[in-house]
Structures are given as structure tokens and as C-alpha cells.
PDB file of C-alpha atoms in Angstrom:
ATOM      1  CA  GLN A 179      22.164  -8.284  19.357  1.00 58.00           C
ATOM      2  CA  ARG A 180      20.655 -11.743  18.975  1.00 70.00           C
ATOM      3  CA  ASP A 181      17.613 -10.258  17.235  1.00 65.00           C
ATOM      4  CA  LEU A 182      19.907  -8.479  14.789  1.00 69.00           C
ATOM      5  CA  ILE A 183      21.750 -11.704  14.009  1.00 72.00           C
ATOM      6  CA  ASP A 184      18.441 -13.470  13.441  1.00 70.00           C
ATOM      7  CA  LEU A 185      17.422 -10.627  11.149  1.00 73.00           C
ATOM      8  CA  LEU A 186      20.553 -10.684   9.013  1.00 75.00           C
ATOM      9  CA  THR A 187      20.446 -14.466   8.623  1.00 78.00           C
ATOM     10  CA  ASN A 188      16.771 -14.485   7.662  1.00 85.00           C
ATOM     11  CA  LYS A 189      16.967 -15.048   3.895  1.00 91.00           C
ATOM     12  CA  PRO A 190      13.242 -14.530   3.183  1.00 91.00           C
ATOM     13  CA  TRP A 191      13.402 -11.174   4.995  1.00 90.00           C
ATOM     14  CA  LEU A 192      16.421 -10.094   2.942  1.00 92.00           C
ATOM     15  CA  MET A 193      14.563 -11.088  -0.218  1.00 93.00           C
ATOM     16  CA  VAL A 194      11.512  -9.061   0.795  1.00 93.00           C
ATOM     17  CA  LEU A 195      13.796  -6.075   1.405  1.00 92.00           C
ATOM     18  CA  GLY A 196      15.120  -6.550  -2.122  1.00 93.00           C
ATOM     19  CA  LEU A 197      11.566  -6.682  -3.433  1.00 94.00           C
ATOM     20  CA  GLY A 198      10.693  -3.513  -1.550  1.00 92.00           C
ATOM     21  CA  PHE A 199      13.695  -1.717  -3.015  1.00 94.00           C
ATOM     22  CA  LEU A 200      13.033  -2.865  -6.598  1.00 96.00           C
ATOM     23  CA  THR A 201       9.311  -2.090  -6.482  1.00 95.00           C
ATOM     24  CA  MET A 202      10.002   1.374  -5.081  1.00 95.00           C
ATOM     25  CA  LEU A 203      12.350   1.956  -8.000  1.00 96.00           C
ATOM     26  CA  PHE A 204       9.627   0.747 -10.369  1.00 97.00           C
ATOM     27  CA  ASN A 205       6.915   2.964  -8.912  1.00 95.00           C
ATOM     28  CA  GLY A 206       9.160   5.870  -7.945  1.00 95.00           C
ATOM     29  CA  ILE A 207      10.668   6.307 -11.410  1.00 96.00           C
ATOM     30  CA  LYS A 208       7.235   6.338 -13.045  1.00 95.00           C
ATOM     31  CA  TYR A 209       5.922   8.934 -10.612  1.00 95.00           C
ATOM     32  CA  GLY A 210       9.100  10.988 -10.766  1.00 95.00           C
ATOM     33  CA  VAL A 211       8.940  11.533 -14.527  1.00 97.00           C
ATOM     34  CA  ILE A 212       5.204  12.249 -14.908  1.00 97.00           C
ATOM     35  CA  ALA A 213       5.525  16.054 -14.769  1.00 95.00           C
ATOM     36  CA  TYR A 214       8.390  16.052 -17.281  1.00 96.00           C
ATOM     37  CA  TYR A 215       6.560  13.626 -19.578  1.00 97.00           C
ATOM     38  CA  PHE A 216       3.290  15.540 -19.824  1.00 97.00           C
ATOM     39  CA  THR A 217       4.890  18.982 -19.853  1.00 95.00           C
ATOM     40  CA  HIS A 218       7.556  18.368 -22.472  1.00 94.00           C
ATOM     41  CA  TYR A 219       6.557  15.228 -24.408  1.00 95.00           C
ATOM     42  CA  VAL A 220       2.766  15.507 -24.471  1.00 96.00           C
ATOM     43  CA  GLY A 221       2.883  19.300 -24.324  1.00 94.00           C
ATOM     44  CA  ASP A 222       0.225  19.894 -21.671  1.00 95.00           C
ATOM     45  CA  ALA A 223       1.426  20.338 -18.097  1.00 95.00           C
ATOM     46  CA  ALA A 224      -2.143  20.379 -16.751  1.00 96.00           C
ATOM     47  CA  LEU A 225      -2.556  16.730 -17.735  1.00 97.00           C
ATOM     48  CA  ALA A 226       0.114  15.721 -15.227  1.00 97.00           C
ATOM     49  CA  GLY A 227      -2.107  16.712 -12.298  1.00 96.00           C
ATOM     50  CA  ILE A 228      -5.096  14.860 -13.755  1.00 97.00           C
ATOM     51  CA  TYR A 229      -2.937  11.787 -14.342  1.00 97.00           C
ATOM     52  CA  PHE A 230      -1.756  11.865 -10.726  1.00 96.00           C
ATOM     53  CA  MET A 231      -5.392  11.939  -9.545  1.00 96.00           C
ATOM     54  CA  VAL A 232      -6.307   9.016 -11.800  1.00 96.00           C
ATOM     55  CA  LEU A 233      -3.405   6.968 -10.425  1.00 96.00           C
ATOM     56  CA  LEU A 234      -4.401   7.857  -6.860  1.00 95.00           C
ATOM     57  CA  ALA A 235      -8.009   6.746  -7.411  1.00 96.00           C
ATOM     58  CA  VAL A 236      -6.928   3.503  -9.054  1.00 96.00           C
ATOM     59  CA  SER A 237      -4.410   2.742  -6.302  1.00 95.00           C
ATOM     60  CA  ILE A 238      -7.074   3.184  -3.603  1.00 94.00           C
ATOM     61  CA  VAL A 239      -9.348   0.670  -5.335  1.00 94.00           C
ATOM     62  CA  ALA A 240      -6.439  -1.750  -5.744  1.00 94.00           C
ATOM     63  CA  ALA A 241      -5.402  -1.448  -2.099  1.00 89.00           C
ATOM     64  CA  LEU A 242      -8.943  -2.339  -1.019  1.00 90.00           C
ATOM     65  CA  THR A 243      -8.871  -5.545  -3.080  1.00 93.00           C
ATOM     66  CA  ALA A 244      -5.274  -6.587  -2.315  1.00 90.00           C
ATOM     67  CA  GLY A 245      -6.131  -8.490   0.870  1.00 88.00           C
ATOM     68  CA  TYR A 246      -8.871 -10.555  -0.764  1.00 91.00           C
ATOM     69  CA  LEU A 247      -6.784 -11.368  -3.840  1.00 93.00           C
ATOM     70  CA  GLY A 248      -3.788 -12.208  -1.656  1.00 89.00           C
ATOM     71  CA  ARG A 249      -5.841 -14.770   0.258  1.00 89.00           C
ATOM     72  CA  LEU A 250      -7.359 -16.132  -2.953  1.00 91.00           C
ATOM     73  CA  LEU A 251      -4.178 -16.490  -5.004  1.00 91.00           C
ATOM     74  CA  GLY A 252      -1.444 -16.410  -2.386  1.00 90.00           C
ATOM     75  CA  LYS A 253       0.820 -13.419  -1.798  1.00 92.00           C
ATOM     76  CA  LYS A 254       3.721 -14.726  -3.854  1.00 93.00           C
ATOM     77  CA  THR A 255       1.529 -15.573  -6.851  1.00 93.00           C
ATOM     78  CA  LEU A 256      -0.309 -12.243  -6.702  1.00 95.00           C
ATOM     79  CA  PHE A 257       3.011 -10.394  -6.447  1.00 96.00           C
ATOM     80  CA  ILE A 258       4.377 -12.143  -9.545  1.00 96.00           C
ATOM     81  CA  ILE A 259       1.180 -11.399 -11.477  1.00 96.00           C
ATOM     82  CA  SER A 260       1.205  -7.742 -10.413  1.00 97.00           C
ATOM     83  CA  LEU A 261       4.847  -7.299 -11.431  1.00 97.00           C
ATOM     84  CA  ALA A 262       4.469  -9.082 -14.765  1.00 97.00           C
ATOM     85  CA  VAL A 263       1.237  -7.335 -15.823  1.00 98.00           C
ATOM     86  CA  SER A 264       2.202  -3.891 -14.563  1.00 98.00           C
ATOM     87  CA  GLY A 265       5.675  -4.172 -16.082  1.00 97.00           C
ATOM     88  CA  ALA A 266       4.309  -5.289 -19.458  1.00 98.00           C
ATOM     89  CA  LEU A 267       1.690  -2.531 -19.546  1.00 98.00           C
ATOM     90  CA  THR A 268       4.306   0.041 -18.584  1.00 98.00           C
ATOM     91  CA  CYS A 269       6.475  -1.059 -21.512  1.00 97.00           C
ATOM     92  CA  LEU A 270       3.590  -0.309 -23.882  1.00 97.00           C
ATOM     93  CA  LEU A 271       3.812   3.387 -23.011  1.00 97.00           C
ATOM     94  CA  ALA A 272       7.045   3.548 -25.029  1.00 96.00           C
ATOM     95  CA  PHE A 273       5.066   3.122 -28.252  1.00 96.00           C
ATOM     96  CA  LEU A 274       2.515   5.891 -27.734  1.00 96.00           C
ATOM     97  CA  PRO A 275       2.950   9.167 -29.643  1.00 95.00           C
ATOM     98  CA  PRO A 276       2.207  12.361 -27.693  1.00 95.00           C
ATOM     99  CA  GLU A 277      -1.177  12.935 -29.333  1.00 95.00           C
ATOM    100  CA  GLN A 278      -2.463   9.602 -27.972  1.00 95.00           C
ATOM    101  CA  TYR A 279      -2.224  10.727 -24.363  1.00 95.00           C
ATOM    102  CA  LEU A 280      -5.680   9.295 -23.595  1.00 96.00           C
ATOM    103  CA  TRP A 281      -4.165   5.849 -24.056  1.00 97.00           C
ATOM    104  CA  VAL A 282      -1.507   6.841 -21.536  1.00 97.00           C
ATOM    105  CA  PHE A 283      -4.310   7.316 -19.011  1.00 97.00           C
ATOM    106  CA  VAL A 284      -5.875   3.954 -19.890  1.00 97.00           C
ATOM    107  CA  ILE A 285      -2.687   1.890 -19.973  1.00 98.00           C
ATOM    108  CA  GLY A 286      -1.008   3.796 -17.151  1.00 97.00           C
ATOM    109  CA  GLY A 287      -4.102   3.459 -14.975  1.00 97.00           C
ATOM    110  CA  ALA A 288      -4.294  -0.285 -15.640  1.00 97.00           C
ATOM    111  CA  ALA A 289      -0.602  -0.650 -14.806  1.00 97.00           C
ATOM    112  CA  GLU A 290      -1.113   1.312 -11.595  1.00 97.00           C
ATOM    113  CA  PHE A 291      -3.932  -1.006 -10.500  1.00 97.00           C
ATOM    114  CA  PHE A 292      -1.486  -3.914 -10.388  1.00 96.00           C
ATOM    115  CA  ALA A 293       1.427  -1.795  -9.151  1.00 96.00           C
ATOM    116  CA  ALA A 294      -0.618  -0.641  -6.151  1.00 94.00           C
ATOM    117  CA  PHE A 295      -0.613  -4.217  -4.823  1.00 94.00           C
ATOM    118  CA  MET A 296       3.157  -4.101  -4.415  1.00 93.00           C
ATOM    119  CA  PRO A 297       3.609  -2.003  -1.235  1.00 90.00           C
ATOM    120  CA  VAL A 298       0.669  -3.783   0.422  1.00 91.00           C
ATOM    121  CA  LEU A 299       2.137  -7.194  -0.396  1.00 92.00           C
ATOM    122  CA  THR A 300       5.625  -6.149   0.651  1.00 91.00           C
ATOM    123  CA  PHE A 301       4.550  -5.192   4.171  1.00 89.00           C
ATOM    124  CA  SER A 302       2.324  -8.249   4.458  1.00 88.00           C
ATOM    125  CA  MET A 303       5.252 -10.463   3.483  1.00 91.00           C
ATOM    126  CA  LEU A 304       7.429  -8.761   6.089  1.00 88.00           C
ATOM    127  CA  GLY A 305       4.970 -10.175   8.616  1.00 87.00           C
ATOM    128  CA  ASP A 306       5.482 -13.628   7.081  1.00 89.00           C
ATOM    129  CA  THR A 307       9.243 -13.319   7.528  1.00 89.00           C
ATOM    130  CA  ALA A 308       8.682 -12.438  11.195  1.00 86.00           C
ATOM    131  CA  ASP A 309       6.619 -15.637  11.543  1.00 88.00           C
ATOM    132  CA  TYR A 310       9.417 -17.520   9.831  1.00 88.00           C
ATOM    133  CA  SER A 311      11.949 -16.081  12.276  1.00 85.00           C
ATOM    134  CA  GLU A 312       9.803 -17.118  15.252  1.00 83.00           C
ATOM    135  CA  TRP A 313       9.345 -20.591  13.777  1.00 86.00           C
ATOM    136  CA  LYS A 314      13.073 -21.019  13.129  1.00 83.00           C
ATOM    137  CA  HIS A 315      14.657 -19.253  16.135  1.00 76.00           C
ATOM    138  CA  GLY A 316      11.873 -19.096  18.708  1.00 75.00           C
ATOM    139  CA  ARG A 317      12.043 -15.301  18.834  1.00 72.00           C
ATOM    140  CA  ARG A 318      10.037 -12.568  17.127  1.00 69.00           C
ATOM    141  CA  ALA A 319      11.269  -9.002  16.571  1.00 66.00           C
ATOM    142  CA  THR A 320       8.391  -7.697  14.482  1.00 67.00           C
ATOM    143  CA  GLY A 321       9.156  -4.001  15.044  1.00 73.00           C
ATOM    144  CA  LEU A 322      12.709  -4.461  13.781  1.00 74.00           C
ATOM    145  CA  PHE A 323      11.459  -6.304  10.706  1.00 74.00           C
ATOM    146  CA  TYR A 324       9.006  -3.555   9.767  1.00 79.00           C
ATOM    147  CA  SER A 325      11.253  -0.591  10.579  1.00 83.00           C
ATOM    148  CA  ALA A 326      13.998  -1.949   8.334  1.00 79.00           C
ATOM    149  CA  GLY A 327      11.409  -2.542   5.615  1.00 80.00           C
ATOM    150  CA  THR A 328      10.208   1.056   5.874  1.00 83.00           C
ATOM    151  CA  PHE A 329      13.791   2.313   5.654  1.00 85.00           C
ATOM    152  CA  ILE A 330      14.596   0.294   2.536  1.00 85.00           C
ATOM    153  CA  GLN A 331      11.443   1.487   0.787  1.00 82.00           C
ATOM    154  CA  LYS A 332      12.291   5.119   1.518  1.00 87.00           C
ATOM    155  CA  THR A 333      15.796   4.448   0.242  1.00 91.00           C
ATOM    156  CA  GLY A 334      14.351   2.973  -2.952  1.00 91.00           C
ATOM    157  CA  GLY A 335      12.196   6.050  -3.427  1.00 89.00           C
ATOM    158  CA  GLY A 336      15.250   8.275  -3.041  1.00 92.00           C
ATOM    159  CA  PHE A 337      17.212   6.248  -5.578  1.00 94.00           C
ATOM    160  CA  ALA A 338      14.283   6.420  -8.001  1.00 95.00           C
ATOM    161  CA  GLY A 339      14.214  10.213  -7.874  1.00 94.00           C
ATOM    162  CA  ALA A 340      17.964  10.390  -8.350  1.00 95.00           C
ATOM    163  CA  LEU A 341      17.852   7.989 -11.294  1.00 96.00           C
ATOM    164  CA  VAL A 342      15.271  10.145 -13.062  1.00 96.00           C
ATOM    165  CA  LEU A 343      17.597  13.124 -12.802  1.00 94.00           C
ATOM    166  CA  VAL A 344      20.642  11.093 -13.884  1.00 95.00           C
ATOM    167  CA  VAL A 345      18.907   9.776 -17.011  1.00 96.00           C
ATOM    168  CA  LEU A 346      17.600  13.213 -17.973  1.00 95.00           C
ATOM    169  CA  ALA A 347      21.054  14.693 -17.435  1.00 94.00           C
ATOM    170  CA  GLY A 348      22.445  11.947 -19.648  1.00 94.00           C
ATOM    171  CA  TYR A 349      20.197  13.216 -22.421  1.00 93.00           C
ATOM    172  CA  GLY A 350      21.506  16.749 -21.808  1.00 92.00           C
ATOM    173  CA  TYR A 351      18.317  18.070 -20.222  1.00 91.00           C
ATOM    174  CA  VAL A 352      18.461  21.663 -19.024  1.00 88.00           C
ATOM    175  CA  GLY A 353      15.091  23.025 -17.952  1.00 81.00           C
ATOM    176  CA  THR A 354      15.772  26.522 -19.223  1.00 80.00           C
ATOM    177  CA  ASP A 355      17.022  25.481 -22.676  1.00 86.00           C
ATOM    178  CA  PRO A 356      14.274  24.483 -25.139  1.00 86.00           C
ATOM    179  CA  GLU A 357      16.745  22.677 -27.407  1.00 88.00           C
ATOM    180  CA  THR A 358      17.947  20.362 -24.646  1.00 90.00           C
ATOM    181  CA  ILE A 359      14.363  19.760 -23.530  1.00 90.00           C
ATOM    182  CA  LYS A 360      13.421  18.584 -27.023  1.00 88.00           C
ATOM    183  CA  ALA A 361      16.454  16.303 -27.168  1.00 89.00           C
ATOM    184  CA  ALA A 362      15.616  14.802 -23.785  1.00 94.00           C
ATOM    185  CA  THR A 363      12.015  13.805 -24.559  1.00 94.00           C
ATOM    186  CA  ALA A 364      13.218  10.342 -25.615  1.00 95.00           C
ATOM    187  CA  GLY A 365      14.674   9.924 -22.141  1.00 96.00           C
ATOM    188  CA  MET A 366      11.346  10.943 -20.607  1.00 97.00           C
ATOM    189  CA  VAL A 367       9.561   8.280 -22.640  1.00 97.00           C
ATOM    190  CA  HIS A 368      12.114   5.665 -21.557  1.00 97.00           C
ATOM    191  CA  LEU A 369      11.686   6.672 -17.911  1.00 97.00           C
ATOM    192  CA  MET A 370       7.937   6.338 -18.298  1.00 97.00           C
ATOM    193  CA  SER A 371       8.162   2.882 -19.836  1.00 97.00           C
ATOM    194  CA  TRP A 372      10.920   0.299 -20.119  1.00 96.00           C
ATOM    195  CA  ILE A 373      13.378   1.668 -17.536  1.00 97.00           C
ATOM    196  CA  PRO A 374      11.002   1.198 -14.571  1.00 97.00           C
ATOM    197  CA  ALA A 375       9.660  -2.024 -16.126  1.00 97.00           C
ATOM    198  CA  LEU A 376      13.177  -3.465 -15.993  1.00 97.00           C
ATOM    199  CA  PHE A 377      13.102  -3.285 -12.182  1.00 97.00           C
ATOM    200  CA  ALA A 378       9.699  -5.011 -12.110  1.00 97.00           C
ATOM    201  CA  PHE A 379      11.067  -7.904 -14.163  1.00 97.00           C
ATOM    202  CA  LEU A 380      14.138  -8.143 -11.908  1.00 97.00           C
ATOM    203  CA  ALA A 381      11.791  -8.376  -8.918  1.00 97.00           C
ATOM    204  CA  ILE A 382      10.037 -11.338 -10.571  1.00 97.00           C
ATOM    205  CA  LEU A 383      13.358 -13.202 -10.702  1.00 96.00           C
ATOM    206  CA  LEU A 384      13.772 -12.605  -6.977  1.00 95.00           C
ATOM    207  CA  LEU A 385      10.245 -13.825  -6.259  1.00 95.00           C
ATOM    208  CA  VAL A 386      10.796 -17.048  -8.210  1.00 93.00           C
ATOM    209  CA  VAL A 387      13.308 -18.197  -5.572  1.00 93.00           C
ATOM    210  CA  TYR A 388      11.408 -16.711  -2.596  1.00 94.00           C
ATOM    211  CA  PRO A 389      10.663 -19.737  -0.374  1.00 92.00           C
ATOM    212  CA  LEU A 390       7.615 -18.600   1.626  1.00 90.00           C
ATOM    213  CA  ASN A 391       4.726 -19.506  -0.655  1.00 88.00           C
ATOM    214  CA  ALA A 392       1.172 -20.034   0.590  1.00 86.00           C
ATOM    215  CA  GLU A 393       1.660 -23.735   1.327  1.00 88.00           C
ATOM    216  CA  ARG A 394       4.866 -23.123   3.279  1.00 90.00           C
ATOM    217  CA  MET A 395       3.296 -20.316   5.311  1.00 90.00           C
ATOM    218  CA  ASN A 396       0.274 -22.455   6.163  1.00 90.00           C
ATOM    219  CA  GLN A 397       2.635 -25.083   7.557  1.00 93.00           C
ATOM    220  CA  ILE A 398       4.656 -22.521   9.548  1.00 90.00           C
ATOM    221  CA  GLU A 399       1.552 -20.846  10.985  1.00 90.00           C
ATOM    222  CA  TYR A 400       0.074 -24.214  11.958  1.00 90.00           C
ATOM    223  CA  GLU A 401       3.270 -25.218  13.790  1.00 90.00           C
ATOM    224  CA  LEU A 402       3.458 -21.837  15.535  1.00 88.00           C
ATOM    225  CA  ARG A 403      -0.122 -22.209  16.759  1.00 87.00           C
ATOM    226  CA  GLN A 404       0.718 -25.660  18.090  1.00 89.00           C
ATOM    227  CA  ARG A 405       3.798 -24.344  19.928  1.00 84.00           C
ATOM    228  CA  ARG A 406       1.865 -21.459  21.472  1.00 80.00           C
ATOM    229  CA  ARG A 407      -0.939 -23.751  22.519  1.00 84.00           C
ATOM    230  CA  ASP A 408       1.541 -26.149  24.137  1.00 81.00           C
ATOM    231  CA  ALA A 409       3.184 -23.229  25.921  1.00 75.00           C
ATOM    232  CA  GLY A 410      -0.180 -21.877  27.064  1.00 70.00           C
ATOM    233  CA  VAL A 411       0.200 -18.697  24.991  1.00 62.00           C
ATOM    234  CA  SER A 412      -2.845 -17.243  23.245  1.00 57.00           C
ATOM    235  CA  ASP A 413      -2.572 -16.405  19.505  1.00 57.00           C
ATOM    236  CA  SER A 414      -4.446 -13.167  20.157  1.00 49.00           C
TER     237      SER A 414
END
């Protein structure tokens, strides 16, 4: 019970949960509309599978560099950069006509490189909030911190899928009716571009007030090491 109280009063942790939810909406919406976009707007369903593979390859490369860049720039700074650049690039997809699908691969791949930092940074920052809780309350419930973070990300993914369907329904999309499909292509473009980008920009606003920057975390980690050393507890 005490761990739960500590959790719910941990403002940085609540902010990271919000970031996890917003970034899952950002990424989930983009992924959820890819098949619709290439099938009905571009007119080539086979391109959707190729696009998925390109995004997967790019995200693997990004994940391998996230740790280094996080140490170099600081997690908060890297997160803001990733949200701003990926969100801006995603907005550009709104201006591409269907025949310029190669630019979708280029711009979408570049946006994915920065977007792939987001889940890595989110879980890393959950660890920071656990350190913060130990520093503030003298207790550490790391498993609870991470399990709640996993839950909120899955919830965000579910909301993203639902939002895709809601927007398409709002445009009158019916998969078996060619007329409604044609009318709904504008919605597919919006779901591929500025709608997910909106959630990225909202996440930036949340990060601006997030208190655990690199300098603050260095101070907290130093004090925790001192406490553990005084108590005869090894950091390992």
C-alpha cells in the first residue's frame, strides 16, 4: 500500500506515463493506417508490406544508437528532439500526392528513425523515476513502476487503433463500397500525417515541465550512491 501511495504521488512517473501514452498514440496511429494508405490512397497494397519492413529496419538501427545519444545529449533533450523532428517530418506526408510514394518512404523512414527512440527513452526514464522515488521516500518499487508503464503503453496502442477506425468512420469509410473508400482517402492522409503529429507536439509540452533532466539525475544518483555507501549497501 505504501509503495502504491509513493507511486501515485510521484509526479515525474505520472509524466512519463503520459509520455508513454502520447507516444504510443503517435506511433500507433501511423502504423495503424499504413495498409489503408497504400492500398487506397497510393493504389498499391504491396507497398504497405515493403514500407513496414523499411520502418522495422530503421527502428532497429535507431534503437542501437538510442543509448549512446541519450548519454551524449541527455534523455530529456533527446526525447524533445525526437518528438519535434519526427512530428515535423510526419506532417510533411500530408503534402505528398499518391504518385510520389517514394518520398513517403524517405520522409517516413526518417521520421521513424527519431520515433524509434521514444519507447527506449520512455522505459529508461521509468528507471529514473524509480531512482527519484528511492531518493525521496527511501523505498524502490521498480517492478511496479515498469509494469504500470507497460500497461499504459499497451493502452495507448489500443486507443491508437480505435482512433484510426473512428476517423475513417467519420469520413464514411466502408471497405466494400468503392465510393466511400474514395471519399475517405483524405482521412487516411490525415491519419498518416498531422493527426499523429499532434500527439507528438503535445508530448513536447509535457516534457518541457518534466523535472528530471540530466543535471538533476546526476545529483540524485550521486546522493543515492552516498546513502548506499553509508548504509554498507553495494550499488551492484
